[in-house]
Amino acid sequence: MQSQIEREVCLDDLPPVEHNRLLGVLKKILDASEYVLSPEKYRLVGTAATVLHGAATPARSIDLLMIDRENVDAMHLVMSAFRVDSPPIYQPEVKLYWASYFVDDIHVQVCVHESPASSDGMETRGTGPWKNYTKLPWGQHSVPTVALELRLVTELWRNRPERYEPLIDYMTTKKVDIGLLQRGLNEIKLPQTWQDAVVRQLAQ
């Protein structure tokens, strides 16, 4: 079976999706799952979260982080109406319970990360996404969307300048929680000189 890491590499080969099309698919998913997906049970994470915030970064997929396995399974009942790429499975090596789908040829992942984090500065692990988020309107929905500080930590950790550079540019126009950002950067052990450079750009 293909590992989640291998799958992510394959998905990175997909072409970027036009933002309006991506958000249209997000609305389709939210409409279909509105009786299952209550705001306290999930967070919009990944590049789709960046797009919904309004940043001009490339995006290839929609990622929904769930609070527990039961909610991954509940979403699977809804998402089975679309094309199933993988039903819910557990990968113990990364402590990840996940499923994936294609909706109008856009990849959608639903998952719960069960590995801990020592701070609230990580996007998909620990308390970070549950404490640090914004409810953003989309259609008739109020979408609990992970904070941009946590999104930036992920992109820096993965060393994807095509994503973190436009995200930093966008965040310079917003109020940034520098303490939260630094907790995340410390968690991923980003070199101090790099941390200092990022914080300088965003603390102005």
Short mmCIF file of C-alpha atoms in Angstrom, two decimals:
data_model
loop_
_atom_site.label_atom_id
_atom_site.label_comp_id
_atom_site.label_asym_id
_atom_site.label_seq_id
_atom_site.Cartn_x
_atom_site.Cartn_y
_atom_site.Cartn_z
CA MET A 1 0.00 0.00 0.00
CA GLN A 2 1.26 3.45 -0.85
CA SER A 3 2.33 5.43 2.23
CA GLN A 4 0.89 8.84 3.04
CA ILE A 5 4.29 10.47 2.43
CA GLU A 6 4.56 8.81 -0.98
CA ARG A 7 1.00 9.89 -1.77
CA GLU A 8 1.78 13.51 -0.86
CA VAL A 9 4.73 13.45 -3.26
CA CYS A 10 2.44 12.17 -6.03
CA LEU A 11 -0.19 14.79 -5.25
CA ASP A 12 2.44 17.52 -5.44
CA ASP A 13 2.78 16.52 -9.09
CA LEU A 14 -0.80 17.61 -9.73
CA PRO A 15 -1.17 21.00 -11.41
CA PRO A 16 -2.30 23.96 -9.30
CA VAL A 17 -6.05 24.46 -9.19
CA GLU A 18 -7.66 27.78 -10.05
CA HIS A 19 -8.83 29.33 -6.79
CA ASN A 20 -12.48 29.87 -7.70
CA ARG A 21 -12.73 26.25 -8.82
CA LEU A 22 -11.12 25.03 -5.61
CA LEU A 23 -13.51 27.09 -3.48
CA GLY A 24 -16.45 25.88 -5.55
CA VAL A 25 -15.55 22.29 -4.67
CA LEU A 26 -15.11 23.28 -1.03
CA LYS A 27 -18.66 24.65 -1.03
CA LYS A 28 -19.95 21.46 -2.64
CA ILE A 29 -18.35 19.40 0.16
CA LEU A 30 -19.67 21.68 2.89
CA ASP A 31 -23.16 21.64 1.40
CA ALA A 32 -23.15 17.84 1.25
CA SER A 33 -21.85 17.41 4.80
CA GLU A 34 -23.60 20.22 6.68
CA TYR A 35 -25.61 17.77 8.81
CA VAL A 36 -22.45 15.84 9.76
CA LEU A 37 -19.67 18.42 9.85
CA SER A 38 -20.28 20.74 12.82
CA PRO A 39 -17.67 23.53 13.19
CA GLU A 40 -16.25 22.21 16.48
CA LYS A 41 -15.38 18.88 14.85
CA TYR A 42 -13.15 20.00 11.98
CA ARG A 43 -10.72 22.60 10.68
CA LEU A 44 -9.93 23.61 7.13
CA VAL A 45 -6.16 23.27 6.83
CA GLY A 46 -3.60 23.09 4.03
CA THR A 47 -3.43 25.28 0.97
CA ALA A 48 -7.22 25.59 0.69
CA ALA A 49 -7.13 27.37 4.07
CA THR A 50 -4.57 29.80 2.69
CA VAL A 51 -6.81 30.47 -0.31
CA LEU A 52 -9.91 31.03 1.82
CA HIS A 53 -7.95 33.54 3.91
CA GLY A 54 -7.26 35.40 0.64
CA ALA A 55 -3.56 34.74 0.01
CA ALA A 56 -2.44 34.22 -3.58
CA THR A 57 -0.62 30.94 -3.09
CA PRO A 58 -0.78 27.85 -5.33
CA ALA A 59 -3.18 25.13 -4.18
CA ARG A 60 -3.78 21.60 -5.38
CA SER A 61 -6.14 20.05 -2.84
CA ILE A 62 -8.60 20.48 0.02
CA ASP A 63 -7.63 19.17 3.45
CA LEU A 64 -10.04 18.74 6.33
CA LEU A 65 -8.60 17.98 9.76
CA MET A 66 -11.04 16.12 12.00
CA ILE A 67 -11.10 16.04 15.78
CA ASP A 68 -11.21 12.22 16.00
CA ARG A 69 -11.50 9.01 14.01
CA GLU A 70 -15.26 8.82 14.46
CA ASN A 71 -15.65 12.04 12.53
CA VAL A 72 -13.37 10.81 9.74
CA ASP A 73 -15.68 7.80 9.46
CA ALA A 74 -18.78 10.01 9.52
CA MET A 75 -17.36 12.16 6.71
CA HIS A 76 -16.58 9.01 4.74
CA LEU A 77 -20.29 8.22 4.61
CA VAL A 78 -20.83 11.61 2.97
CA MET A 79 -17.76 11.59 0.76
CA SER A 80 -18.52 8.11 -0.58
CA ALA A 81 -20.99 9.86 -2.90
CA PHE A 82 -17.89 11.17 -4.72
CA ARG A 83 -14.92 9.23 -6.11
CA VAL A 84 -13.13 7.40 -3.29
CA ASP A 85 -9.35 7.39 -3.62
CA SER A 86 -8.76 5.62 -0.30
CA PRO A 87 -11.25 4.64 2.42
CA PRO A 88 -10.30 5.44 6.03
CA ILE A 89 -7.06 3.71 7.02
CA TYR A 90 -4.59 4.06 9.87
CA GLN A 91 -0.86 4.47 9.33
CA PRO A 92 0.82 3.77 12.67
CA GLU A 93 4.26 4.97 11.56
CA VAL A 94 2.92 8.53 11.32
CA LYS A 95 -0.06 8.14 13.70
CA LEU A 96 -2.45 9.26 11.01
CA TYR A 97 -6.00 8.10 10.31
CA TRP A 98 -7.07 9.37 6.92
CA ALA A 99 -9.16 8.96 3.82
CA SER A 100 -9.02 10.64 0.44
CA TYR A 101 -11.35 11.41 -2.45
CA PHE A 102 -11.63 13.26 -5.73
CA VAL A 103 -14.44 15.76 -6.19
CA ASP A 104 -14.65 17.21 -9.70
CA ASP A 105 -11.05 16.00 -10.15
CA ILE A 106 -9.82 17.95 -7.12
CA HIS A 107 -8.17 15.90 -4.39
CA VAL A 108 -9.77 16.02 -0.94
CA GLN A 109 -8.23 14.54 2.20
CA VAL A 110 -9.98 13.98 5.53
CA CYS A 111 -7.74 13.02 8.45
CA VAL A 112 -6.93 13.07 12.13
CA HIS A 113 -3.33 13.36 13.36
CA GLU A 114 -2.78 11.50 16.61
CA SER A 115 0.88 12.41 17.21
CA PRO A 116 1.36 15.01 19.97
CA ALA A 117 2.93 18.45 19.81
CA SER A 118 4.63 20.29 22.66
CA SER A 119 3.16 23.68 21.71
CA ASP A 120 0.05 25.13 20.08
CA GLY A 121 2.07 26.21 17.05
CA MET A 122 1.56 23.24 14.72
CA GLU A 123 -1.08 23.19 12.00
CA THR A 124 -2.37 19.64 12.27
CA ARG A 125 -1.01 18.28 15.57
CA GLY A 126 -1.76 19.00 19.18
CA THR A 127 -4.00 21.84 20.32
CA GLY A 128 -2.82 24.32 17.69
CA PRO A 129 -5.57 24.08 15.06
CA TRP A 130 -8.30 23.83 17.71
CA LYS A 131 -7.16 26.94 19.56
CA ASN A 132 -5.87 29.07 16.69
CA TYR A 133 -8.37 29.49 13.90
CA THR A 134 -10.76 31.97 12.30
CA LYS A 135 -14.33 31.38 11.17
CA LEU A 136 -14.47 32.57 7.57
CA PRO A 137 -17.73 32.88 5.62
CA TRP A 138 -18.13 30.81 2.48
CA GLY A 139 -21.54 30.40 0.93
CA GLN A 140 -23.95 29.85 3.80
CA HIS A 141 -21.18 28.31 5.89
CA SER A 142 -18.90 29.65 8.59
CA VAL A 143 -15.71 27.70 7.99
CA PRO A 144 -13.31 27.17 10.94
CA THR A 145 -10.03 27.86 9.14
CA VAL A 146 -6.63 27.34 10.68
CA ALA A 147 -4.61 30.45 11.54
CA LEU A 148 -2.14 31.66 8.93
CA GLU A 149 0.69 31.55 11.47
CA LEU A 150 0.28 27.77 11.64
CA ARG A 151 0.01 27.51 7.85
CA LEU A 152 3.28 29.39 7.49
CA VAL A 153 5.03 27.06 9.95
CA THR A 154 4.00 24.08 7.80
CA GLU A 155 5.26 25.62 4.58
CA LEU A 156 8.57 26.63 6.15
CA TRP A 157 8.94 23.14 7.64
CA ARG A 158 8.36 21.61 4.20
CA ASN A 159 10.66 24.20 2.63
CA ARG A 160 8.25 25.19 -0.14
CA PRO A 161 9.25 28.75 -1.08
CA GLU A 162 6.64 28.90 -3.85
CA ARG A 163 4.09 28.77 -1.03
CA TYR A 164 5.72 30.42 1.96
CA GLU A 165 7.02 33.47 0.08
CA PRO A 166 3.59 34.71 -1.16
CA LEU A 167 2.13 33.75 2.23
CA ILE A 168 4.67 35.94 4.02
CA ASP A 169 3.93 38.79 1.58
CA TYR A 170 0.22 38.49 2.35
CA MET A 171 0.76 38.29 6.09
CA THR A 172 2.75 41.54 6.09
CA THR A 173 -0.60 43.26 5.44
CA LYS A 174 -2.23 41.59 8.48
CA LYS A 175 -1.78 41.56 12.23
CA VAL A 176 0.43 38.57 13.05
CA ASP A 177 0.65 36.74 16.37
CA ILE A 178 4.44 36.66 16.58
CA GLY A 179 4.47 34.62 19.79
CA LEU A 180 2.33 31.89 18.22
CA LEU A 181 4.50 31.88 15.10
CA GLN A 182 7.68 31.58 17.16
CA ARG A 183 6.27 28.66 19.14
CA GLY A 184 5.63 26.84 15.90
CA LEU A 185 9.05 27.69 14.47
CA ASN A 186 10.69 26.40 17.64
CA GLU A 187 8.63 23.20 17.42
CA ILE A 188 9.94 22.43 13.93
CA LYS A 189 13.46 23.49 14.97
CA LEU A 190 13.83 25.99 12.15
CA PRO A 191 17.39 27.42 12.23
CA GLN A 192 17.51 30.55 14.37
CA THR A 193 18.83 32.78 11.59
CA TRP A 194 15.89 31.76 9.42
CA GLN A 195 13.45 32.31 12.28
CA ASP A 196 14.86 35.77 12.86
CA ALA A 197 14.53 36.67 9.16
CA VAL A 198 10.88 35.57 9.02
CA VAL A 199 9.96 37.35 12.25
CA ARG A 200 11.66 40.56 11.07
CA GLN A 201 9.47 40.60 7.96
CA LEU A 202 6.27 40.06 9.90
CA ALA A 203 6.91 42.14 13.02
CA GLN A 204 7.11 45.48 11.22
#
